Amino acid sequence: MTQKRDAAIVGIHEYPSRDVEGQVSALQIKAESAARALDDAGLSWSDVDALYDAGEGGGLGGLNMAEYFGLKPNVIDTTNVGGSSYEYHAAHAKRDITAGKARVALLTYGSTAHSRVQAIGVGGGGFGGAHPADNMDVFAGATLVANYAMVAQRHMHQFGTTSEQLAEISVATRCHAMRNPEAVQAMHDLEFLDIRETTVADVAGSRMIADPLHLLECCMISDGGGAVVIAAPEVARDCTKIPVWLLGTGEATAYPENGRDITVSAAAQSAPGAFDEAGVSPDEMDIAMIYDSFSITVLTILEDLGFCAKGEGGSWVEGGRLRFDRPDAGPALNTDGGGLSSNHPGMRGIFLLIEAARQLRGESCSQVADAKLAVAHGNGGMLGSRHCAGTIVMGRD
Amino acid sequence: MADRPLPKTNEADTRAFWEATRDSRLTYQKCSDCGTVVFYPRRHCTGCLGRNLVWEESAGCGSVYTYSVVRQSYHPFFRDKVPYAVAWIDLDEGPRLLSNVVGVDDPVSDIRIGMRVAVTWEEHDDLCIPLFEPDED
Ligand SMILES: [Zn+2]
């Protein structure tokens, strides 16, 4: 099977600060990131003809963002599926470019969740009862952490998964974060108490937030943002950096259903199509950028992506398999330090694309030698109830 | 003292469910054409193209599908309630709903997956909240 090279990531930028101290707005983060990503590609504003936006800047998402940037795009896509929005945007950009509707697509994200003291994980009380689904749940006080924790509890019950096994996710991610100066700075700015590599015992022994998830299994709440530029092959060939091809994409949705197995995420539906389209299998992946809102998110998705069988994730991740310096053992996980230890302003999906592209360019702080294939998987919404999954398989020439 | 966040009683799809709770009735919908159990409540059937949903009453018994004990919350009501248990409850009639498991000495040690539970009602002005407590010998 020949891999199609229809669209490539040609420009990336991750906004460096995780604590903007009220000095910069989400819109300004988006615009600055867009300019830096276009510059990274060797392109300019006038090259952009397609805009993808999750609407976190407020207003009429796509319309207001086009004007703010000073663009008159032929394509606007305002898909918002939470943290997986950017995997959806990448998939849609590939689709639109392949269809000849666009040549240069711009994806941006900006958030000041930390500065606004937004208690994302432990706010509780749901989203206010406006939607009928929320109106059934609002009374229970299920925090976001508890929502994910209920998946972990069930995973432990069905498969014997342990806290020590889940801790492996946090340990590998922190190991990578300590090698990334921006992640280390982020942990300082967000006043992490003990900034160092961690052990399984550290993680499993940290304070319980919502049983069975501990503090060091939960992502940070930062400010931040970023941008990604995706271009058609004829544009990509002339860009500054090597093209990072979008080889395959998949999307899927899951929500509470009577009798549903909560340990299986929407990734089980989104992944097969993405790998099939790319003509590769999970065991060929050098890099796995998986949305690490919590340890259990990664463990569940590793299984659903097909790295191991359902229920075997716990033993599969043991022994540091996911570290960047053990490429023969399995994919390197979240080599930027992840949402757990580098950057999580609320919707982390764009950073999965950015770090995967860095790896395939050879630019990561925890570079896997000769990395050729990567998978980025975003999970938006809530793993334990309703969520969207976006899988993007990427490769270089 | 903050109050428990309550559902809106005028939300179009779920209004009838919450009205029934005033009489301590735990209800769900079933399609009389195709038999699909619809929960959360809606106006349309998700199994067929019809709208012939009838309200059925649950006996209020079920089991804990999964749960978590919340140790930290910044919500003005729940922050004083920690540790408390949230759980997905599988009712014997089929619906799975999110609620709290109450009536245990220590939620950390006294709740387990598969545990039998029964509904207990917390009364408010316009509705009652379905909570669950252990129902085992
Ligand atoms: Zn029906």
PDB file of N, CA and C in Angstrom, chain A residues 312-376:
ATOM      1  N   GLU A 312      -4.556  -5.131  29.109  1.00  0.00           N
ATOM      2  CA  GLU A 312      -3.150  -5.473  29.327  1.00  0.00           C
ATOM      3  C   GLU A 312      -2.242  -4.249  29.437  1.00  0.00           C
ATOM      4  N   GLY A 313      -2.843  -3.062  29.398  1.00  0.00           N
ATOM      5  CA  GLY A 313      -2.049  -1.834  29.432  1.00  0.00           C
ATOM      6  C   GLY A 313      -1.201  -1.710  30.682  1.00  0.00           C
ATOM      7  N   GLY A 314      -1.745  -2.149  31.809  1.00  0.00           N
ATOM      8  CA  GLY A 314      -1.026  -2.019  33.072  1.00  0.00           C
ATOM      9  C   GLY A 314       0.324  -2.702  33.042  1.00  0.00           C
ATOM     10  N   SER A 315       0.329  -3.971  32.667  1.00  0.00           N
ATOM     11  CA  SER A 315       1.607  -4.684  32.633  1.00  0.00           C
ATOM     12  C   SER A 315       2.458  -4.221  31.452  1.00  0.00           C
ATOM     13  N   TRP A 316       1.800  -3.767  30.380  1.00  0.00           N
ATOM     14  CA  TRP A 316       2.541  -3.349  29.184  1.00  0.00           C
ATOM     15  C   TRP A 316       3.403  -2.124  29.450  1.00  0.00           C
ATOM     16  N   VAL A 317       2.926  -1.187  30.276  1.00  0.00           N
ATOM     17  CA  VAL A 317       3.690   0.050  30.502  1.00  0.00           C
ATOM     18  C   VAL A 317       4.757  -0.101  31.580  1.00  0.00           C
ATOM     19  N   GLU A 318       4.782  -1.241  32.244  1.00  0.00           N
ATOM     20  CA  GLU A 318       5.732  -1.426  33.348  1.00  0.00           C
ATOM     21  C   GLU A 318       7.180  -1.367  32.862  1.00  0.00           C
ATOM     22  N   GLY A 319       8.062  -0.979  33.791  1.00  0.00           N
ATOM     23  CA  GLY A 319       9.495  -1.022  33.515  1.00  0.00           C
ATOM     24  C   GLY A 319      10.000   0.095  32.622  1.00  0.00           C
ATOM     25  N   GLY A 320       9.245   1.172  32.516  1.00  0.00           N
ATOM     26  CA  GLY A 320       9.746   2.326  31.758  1.00  0.00           C
ATOM     27  C   GLY A 320       9.687   2.164  30.257  1.00  0.00           C
ATOM     28  N   ARG A 321       8.771   1.348  29.770  1.00  0.00           N
ATOM     29  CA  ARG A 321       8.670   1.086  28.334  1.00  0.00           C
ATOM     30  C   ARG A 321       8.482   2.354  27.507  1.00  0.00           C
ATOM     31  N   LEU A 322       7.853   3.379  28.083  1.00  0.00           N
ATOM     32  CA  LEU A 322       7.445   4.552  27.310  1.00  0.00           C
ATOM     33  C   LEU A 322       8.485   5.665  27.291  1.00  0.00           C
ATOM     34  N   ARG A 323       9.653   5.418  27.895  1.00  0.00           N
ATOM     35  CA  ARG A 323      10.713   6.435  27.904  1.00  0.00           C
ATOM     36  C   ARG A 323      11.306   6.629  26.509  1.00  0.00           C
ATOM     37  N   PHE A 324      11.772   7.848  26.256  1.00  0.00           N
ATOM     38  CA  PHE A 324      12.303   8.181  24.926  1.00  0.00           C
ATOM     39  C   PHE A 324      13.579   7.416  24.608  1.00  0.00           C
ATOM     40  N   ASP A 325      14.310   6.992  25.656  1.00  0.00           N
ATOM     41  CA  ASP A 325      15.595   6.328  25.420  1.00  0.00           C
ATOM     42  C   ASP A 325      15.461   4.804  25.385  1.00  0.00           C
ATOM     43  N   ARG A 326      14.214   4.317  25.231  1.00  0.00           N
ATOM     44  CA  ARG A 326      14.007   2.881  25.050  1.00  0.00           C
ATOM     45  C   ARG A 326      13.195   2.626  23.783  1.00  0.00           C
ATOM     46  N   PRO A 327      13.700   3.092  22.651  1.00  0.00           N
ATOM     47  CA  PRO A 327      12.919   3.042  21.414  1.00  0.00           C
ATOM     48  C   PRO A 327      12.565   1.629  20.963  1.00  0.00           C
ATOM     49  N   ASP A 328      13.346   0.647  21.360  1.00  0.00           N
ATOM     50  CA  ASP A 328      13.030  -0.715  20.931  1.00  0.00           C
ATOM     51  C   ASP A 328      11.886  -1.322  21.729  1.00  0.00           C
ATOM     52  N   ALA A 329      11.603  -0.752  22.907  1.00  0.00           N
ATOM     53  CA  ALA A 329      10.564  -1.312  23.775  1.00  0.00           C
ATOM     54  C   ALA A 329       9.167  -0.915  23.322  1.00  0.00           C
ATOM     55  N   GLY A 330       9.050   0.271  22.766  1.00  0.00           N
ATOM     56  CA  GLY A 330       7.733   0.761  22.378  1.00  0.00           C
ATOM     57  C   GLY A 330       7.835   2.235  22.070  1.00  0.00           C
ATOM     58  N   PRO A 331       6.716   2.872  21.771  1.00  0.00           N
ATOM     59  CA  PRO A 331       6.772   4.282  21.387  1.00  0.00           C
ATOM     60  C   PRO A 331       7.189   5.148  22.570  1.00  0.00           C
ATOM     61  N   ALA A 332       7.883   6.242  22.278  1.00  0.00           N
ATOM     62  CA  ALA A 332       8.161   7.233  23.315  1.00  0.00           C
ATOM     63  C   ALA A 332       6.891   8.043  23.534  1.00  0.00           C
ATOM     64  N   LEU A 333       6.511   8.171  24.811  1.00  0.00           N
ATOM     65  CA  LEU A 333       5.247   8.834  25.148  1.00  0.00           C
ATOM     66  C   LEU A 333       5.483  10.297  25.512  1.00  0.00           C
ATOM     67  N   ASN A 334       4.712  11.174  24.916  1.00  0.00           N
ATOM     68  CA  ASN A 334       4.634  12.580  25.338  1.00  0.00           C
ATOM     69  C   ASN A 334       6.011  13.142  25.694  1.00  0.00           C
ATOM     70  N   THR A 335       6.842  13.231  24.677  1.00  0.00           N
ATOM     71  CA  THR A 335       8.249  13.574  24.879  1.00  0.00           C
ATOM     72  C   THR A 335       8.474  15.053  25.204  1.00  0.00           C
ATOM     73  N   ASP A 336       7.412  15.858  25.173  1.00  0.00           N
ATOM     74  CA  ASP A 336       7.536  17.259  25.599  1.00  0.00           C
ATOM     75  C   ASP A 336       7.316  17.410  27.108  1.00  0.00           C
ATOM     76  N   GLY A 337       6.854  16.353  27.751  1.00  0.00           N
ATOM     77  CA  GLY A 337       6.503  16.431  29.168  1.00  0.00           C
ATOM     78  C   GLY A 337       4.998  16.386  29.402  1.00  0.00           C
ATOM     79  N   GLY A 338       4.242  16.480  28.315  1.00  0.00           N
ATOM     80  CA  GLY A 338       2.810  16.235  28.394  1.00  0.00           C
ATOM     81  C   GLY A 338       2.016  17.271  29.174  1.00  0.00           C
ATOM     82  N   GLY A 339       0.744  16.983  29.300  1.00  0.00           N
ATOM     83  CA  GLY A 339      -0.123  17.821  30.124  1.00  0.00           C
ATOM     84  C   GLY A 339       0.164  17.617  31.593  1.00  0.00           C
ATOM     85  N   LEU A 340       0.710  16.459  31.920  1.00  0.00           N
ATOM     86  CA  LEU A 340       1.029  16.159  33.312  1.00  0.00           C
ATOM     87  C   LEU A 340       2.138  17.066  33.830  1.00  0.00           C
ATOM     88  N   SER A 341       3.129  17.377  32.972  1.00  0.00           N
ATOM     89  CA  SER A 341       4.310  18.093  33.473  1.00  0.00           C
ATOM     90  C   SER A 341       4.826  19.202  32.567  1.00  0.00           C
ATOM     91  N   SER A 342       4.090  19.566  31.495  1.00  0.00           N
ATOM     92  CA  SER A 342       4.603  20.663  30.675  1.00  0.00           C
ATOM     93  C   SER A 342       3.563  21.718  30.325  1.00  0.00           C
ATOM     94  N   ASN A 343       2.395  21.304  29.795  1.00  0.00           N
ATOM     95  CA  ASN A 343       1.491  22.306  29.243  1.00  0.00           C
ATOM     96  C   ASN A 343       0.073  21.758  29.161  1.00  0.00           C
ATOM     97  N   HIS A 344      -0.833  22.322  29.958  1.00  0.00           N
ATOM     98  CA  HIS A 344      -2.245  21.977  29.840  1.00  0.00           C
ATOM     99  C   HIS A 344      -3.122  23.168  30.187  1.00  0.00           C
ATOM    100  N   PRO A 345      -3.420  23.993  29.170  1.00  0.00           N
ATOM    101  CA  PRO A 345      -4.275  25.161  29.412  1.00  0.00           C
ATOM    102  C   PRO A 345      -5.766  24.852  29.243  1.00  0.00           C
ATOM    103  N   GLY A 346      -6.145  23.585  29.178  1.00  0.00           N
ATOM    104  CA  GLY A 346      -7.553  23.218  29.061  1.00  0.00           C
ATOM    105  C   GLY A 346      -7.838  22.333  27.860  1.00  0.00           C
ATOM    106  N   MET A 347      -7.284  22.711  26.699  1.00  0.00           N
ATOM    107  CA  MET A 347      -7.495  21.896  25.492  1.00  0.00           C
ATOM    108  C   MET A 347      -6.131  21.634  24.861  1.00  0.00           C
ATOM    109  N   ARG A 348      -5.529  20.526  25.223  1.00  0.00           N
ATOM    110  CA  ARG A 348      -4.122  20.278  24.929  1.00  0.00           C
ATOM    111  C   ARG A 348      -3.845  19.750  23.526  1.00  0.00           C
ATOM    112  N   GLY A 349      -4.887  19.425  22.786  1.00  0.00           N
ATOM    113  CA  GLY A 349      -4.709  18.692  21.531  1.00  0.00           C
ATOM    114  C   GLY A 349      -3.688  19.257  20.563  1.00  0.00           C
ATOM    115  N   ILE A 350      -3.538  20.571  20.516  1.00  0.00           N
ATOM    116  CA  ILE A 350      -2.619  21.152  19.530  1.00  0.00           C
ATOM    117  C   ILE A 350      -1.167  20.800  19.840  1.00  0.00           C
ATOM    118  N   PHE A 351      -0.852  20.627  21.129  1.00  0.00           N
ATOM    119  CA  PHE A 351       0.534  20.321  21.504  1.00  0.00           C
ATOM    120  C   PHE A 351       0.922  18.901  21.104  1.00  0.00           C
ATOM    121  N   LEU A 352      -0.060  18.040  20.950  1.00  0.00           N
ATOM    122  CA  LEU A 352       0.217  16.670  20.495  1.00  0.00           C
ATOM    123  C   LEU A 352       0.743  16.706  19.068  1.00  0.00           C
ATOM    124  N   LEU A 353       0.120  17.547  18.237  1.00  0.00           N
ATOM    125  CA  LEU A 353       0.568  17.700  16.851  1.00  0.00           C
ATOM    126  C   LEU A 353       1.947  18.351  16.812  1.00  0.00           C
ATOM    127  N   ILE A 354       2.142  19.369  17.651  1.00  0.00           N
ATOM    128  CA  ILE A 354       3.382  20.141  17.636  1.00  0.00           C
ATOM    129  C   ILE A 354       4.574  19.262  18.031  1.00  0.00           C
ATOM    130  N   GLU A 355       4.460  18.519  19.133  1.00  0.00           N
ATOM    131  CA  GLU A 355       5.596  17.703  19.573  1.00  0.00           C
ATOM    132  C   GLU A 355       5.834  16.521  18.623  1.00  0.00           C
ATOM    133  N   ALA A 356       4.770  15.957  18.076  1.00  0.00           N
ATOM    134  CA  ALA A 356       4.964  14.884  17.087  1.00  0.00           C
ATOM    135  C   ALA A 356       5.743  15.422  15.889  1.00  0.00           C
ATOM    136  N   ALA A 357       5.402  16.628  15.458  1.00  0.00           N
ATOM    137  CA  ALA A 357       6.124  17.238  14.331  1.00  0.00           C
ATOM    138  C   ALA A 357       7.578  17.509  14.701  1.00  0.00           C
ATOM    139  N   ARG A 358       7.816  17.996  15.931  1.00  0.00           N
ATOM    140  CA  ARG A 358       9.200  18.209  16.377  1.00  0.00           C
ATOM    141  C   ARG A 358      10.005  16.916  16.284  1.00  0.00           C
ATOM    142  N   GLN A 359       9.422  15.833  16.761  1.00  0.00           N
ATOM    143  CA  GLN A 359      10.131  14.545  16.750  1.00  0.00           C
ATOM    144  C   GLN A 359      10.475  14.122  15.328  1.00  0.00           C
ATOM    145  N   LEU A 360       9.524  14.275  14.418  1.00  0.00           N
ATOM    146  CA  LEU A 360       9.767  13.813  13.050  1.00  0.00           C
ATOM    147  C   LEU A 360      10.725  14.750  12.306  1.00  0.00           C
ATOM    148  N   ARG A 361      10.879  15.970  12.815  1.00  0.00           N
ATOM    149  CA  ARG A 361      11.885  16.897  12.277  1.00  0.00           C
ATOM    150  C   ARG A 361      13.251  16.699  12.942  1.00  0.00           C
ATOM    151  N   GLY A 362      13.263  16.026  14.097  1.00  0.00           N
ATOM    152  CA  GLY A 362      14.509  15.885  14.851  1.00  0.00           C
ATOM    153  C   GLY A 362      14.781  17.051  15.781  1.00  0.00           C
ATOM    154  N   GLU A 363      13.725  17.711  16.269  1.00  0.00           N
ATOM    155  CA  GLU A 363      13.891  18.938  17.065  1.00  0.00           C
ATOM    156  C   GLU A 363      13.477  18.786  18.526  1.00  0.00           C
ATOM    157  N   SER A 364      13.170  17.579  18.989  1.00  0.00           N
ATOM    158  CA  SER A 364      12.651  17.435  20.355  1.00  0.00           C
ATOM    159  C   SER A 364      13.764  17.493  21.390  1.00  0.00           C
ATOM    160  N   CYS A 365      13.411  17.899  22.601  1.00  0.00           N
ATOM    161  CA  CYS A 365      14.367  17.865  23.721  1.00  0.00           C
ATOM    162  C   CYS A 365      14.661  16.429  24.146  1.00  0.00           C
ATOM    163  N   SER A 366      13.729  15.539  23.867  1.00  0.00           N
ATOM    164  CA  SER A 366      13.922  14.111  24.152  1.00  0.00           C
ATOM    165  C   SER A 366      13.794  13.357  22.832  1.00  0.00           C
ATOM    166  N   GLN A 367      14.738  13.659  21.953  1.00  0.00           N
ATOM    167  CA  GLN A 367      14.666  13.164  20.584  1.00  0.00           C
ATOM    168  C   GLN A 367      14.860  11.648  20.506  1.00  0.00           C
ATOM    169  N   VAL A 368      13.947  10.990  19.816  1.00  0.00           N
ATOM    170  CA  VAL A 368      14.128   9.578  19.489  1.00  0.00           C
ATOM    171  C   VAL A 368      14.906   9.517  18.175  1.00  0.00           C
ATOM    172  N   ALA A 369      16.036   8.825  18.213  1.00  0.00           N
ATOM    173  CA  ALA A 369      16.902   8.793  17.039  1.00  0.00           C
ATOM    174  C   ALA A 369      16.150   8.257  15.822  1.00  0.00           C
ATOM    175  N   ASP A 370      16.226   9.009  14.734  1.00  0.00           N
ATOM    176  CA  ASP A 370      15.679   8.564  13.463  1.00  0.00           C
ATOM    177  C   ASP A 370      14.169   8.277  13.520  1.00  0.00           C
ATOM    178  N   ALA A 371      13.454   9.062  14.313  1.00  0.00           N
ATOM    179  CA  ALA A 371      11.994   8.865  14.399  1.00  0.00           C
ATOM    180  C   ALA A 371      11.350   9.120  13.046  1.00  0.00           C
ATOM    181  N   LYS A 372      10.549   8.162  12.615  1.00  0.00           N
ATOM    182  CA  LYS A 372       9.924   8.261  11.290  1.00  0.00           C
ATOM    183  C   LYS A 372       8.409   8.332  11.339  1.00  0.00           C
ATOM    184  N   LEU A 373       7.809   7.691  12.367  1.00  0.00           N
ATOM    185  CA  LEU A 373       6.353   7.621  12.441  1.00  0.00           C
ATOM    186  C   LEU A 373       5.871   8.022  13.830  1.00  0.00           C
ATOM    187  N   ALA A 374       4.762   8.751  13.854  1.00  0.00           N
ATOM    188  CA  ALA A 374       4.192   9.188  15.132  1.00  0.00           C
ATOM    189  C   ALA A 374       2.682   9.113  15.055  1.00  0.00           C
ATOM    190  N   VAL A 375       2.077   8.909  16.212  1.00  0.00           N
ATOM    191  CA  VAL A 375       0.626   9.018  16.306  1.00  0.00           C
ATOM    192  C   VAL A 375       0.304  10.062  17.357  1.00  0.00           C
ATOM    193  N   ALA A 376      -0.628  10.955  17.013  1.00  0.00           N
ATOM    194  CA  ALA A 376      -1.146  11.926  17.981  1.00  0.00           C
ATOM    195  C   ALA A 376      -2.606  11.579  18.206  1.00  0.00           C
TER     196      ALA A 376
END
